[in-house]
Coordinates of C-alpha atoms in Angstrom, one line a residue:
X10 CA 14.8 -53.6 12.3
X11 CA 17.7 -51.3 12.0
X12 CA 20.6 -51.2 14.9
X13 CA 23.2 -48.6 14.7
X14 CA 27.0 -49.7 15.3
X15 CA 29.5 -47.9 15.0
X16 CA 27.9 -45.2 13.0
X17 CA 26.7 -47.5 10.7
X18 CA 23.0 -48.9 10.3
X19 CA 22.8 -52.7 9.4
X20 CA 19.8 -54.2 9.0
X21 CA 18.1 -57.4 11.0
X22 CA 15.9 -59.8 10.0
X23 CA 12.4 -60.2 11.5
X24 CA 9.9 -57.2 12.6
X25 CA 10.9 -53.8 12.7
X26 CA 10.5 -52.0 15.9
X27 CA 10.4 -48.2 16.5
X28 CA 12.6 -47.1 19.3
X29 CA 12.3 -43.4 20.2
X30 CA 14.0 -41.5 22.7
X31 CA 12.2 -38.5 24.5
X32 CA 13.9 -36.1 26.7
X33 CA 11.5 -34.6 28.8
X34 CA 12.6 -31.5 31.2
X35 CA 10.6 -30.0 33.5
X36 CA 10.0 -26.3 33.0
X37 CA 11.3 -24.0 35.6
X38 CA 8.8 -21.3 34.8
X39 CA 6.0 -23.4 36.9
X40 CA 3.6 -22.2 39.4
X41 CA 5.3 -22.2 41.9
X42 CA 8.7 -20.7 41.0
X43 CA 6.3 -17.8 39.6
X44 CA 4.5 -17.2 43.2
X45 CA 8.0 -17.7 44.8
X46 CA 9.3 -15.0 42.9
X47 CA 6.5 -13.2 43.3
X48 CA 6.7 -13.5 47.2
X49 CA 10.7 -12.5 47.0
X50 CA 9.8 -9.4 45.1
X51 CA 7.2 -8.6 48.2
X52 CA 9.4 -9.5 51.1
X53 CA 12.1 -7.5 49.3
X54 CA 9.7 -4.2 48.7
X55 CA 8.8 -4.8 52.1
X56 CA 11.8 -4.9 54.1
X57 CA 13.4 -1.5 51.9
X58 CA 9.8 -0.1 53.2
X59 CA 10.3 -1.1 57.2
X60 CA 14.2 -0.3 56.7
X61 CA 12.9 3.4 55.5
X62 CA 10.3 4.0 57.5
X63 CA 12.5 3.3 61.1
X64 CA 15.1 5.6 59.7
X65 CA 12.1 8.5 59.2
X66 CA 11.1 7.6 62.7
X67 CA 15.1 8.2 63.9
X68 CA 14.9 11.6 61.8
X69 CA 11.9 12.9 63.6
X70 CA 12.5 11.6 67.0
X71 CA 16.2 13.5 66.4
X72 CA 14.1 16.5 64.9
X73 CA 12.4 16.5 68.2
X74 CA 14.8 16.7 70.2
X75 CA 15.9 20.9 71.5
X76 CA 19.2 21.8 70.0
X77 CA 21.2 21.6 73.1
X78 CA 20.3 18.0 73.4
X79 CA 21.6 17.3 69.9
X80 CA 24.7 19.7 70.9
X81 CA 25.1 16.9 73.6
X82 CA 25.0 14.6 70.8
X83 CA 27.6 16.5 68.8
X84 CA 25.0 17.2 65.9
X85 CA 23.7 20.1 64.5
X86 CA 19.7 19.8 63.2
X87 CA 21.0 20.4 59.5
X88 CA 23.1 17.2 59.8
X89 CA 20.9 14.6 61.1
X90 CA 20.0 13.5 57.7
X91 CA 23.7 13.0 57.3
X92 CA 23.7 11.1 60.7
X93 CA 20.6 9.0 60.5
X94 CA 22.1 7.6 56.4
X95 CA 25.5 7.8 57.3
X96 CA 25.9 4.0 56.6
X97 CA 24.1 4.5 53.5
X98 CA 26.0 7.4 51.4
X99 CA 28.7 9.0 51.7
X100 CA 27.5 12.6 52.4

């Protein structure tokens, strides 16, 4: 049998006996971190979807509306895309 001190191997009398370390890790590419990332990618696609389609509906219901009432507003029609992404870009 062989035992390492100090960076030195000595050998011992009697049987010899294998010891072998194993470092096992876990891989983080499993099942379920796929279909978790797979459901992130969805609920992310979906929320840009719901965040764009509310702002269409504020574009047409301000469409919609005569242009006095968006006078009253203080918009002109050509700047309610402007208005409705304001927070968005700066136009």
């Amino acid at each position: 049998m062989l035992i390492a001190k100090g960076g030195t191997k000595e050998a011992t009398e009697g049987s010899e006996m294998a010891t072998q370390a194993v470092n096992v890790s876990i891989a983080k590419n499993g099942l379920r971190d796929r279909v978790g990332s797979i459901l992130a990618g969805l609920s992310a696609g979906l929320n840009d979807y719901m965040t764009r389609r509310s702002r269409i509906d504020q574009v047409q219901k301000l469409d919609a509306k005569s242009d006095a009432e968006l006078a009253a507003l203080g918009l002109k029609r050509e700047e309610i895309p402007r208005y409705v992404f304001r927070d968005m870009f700066y136009l």
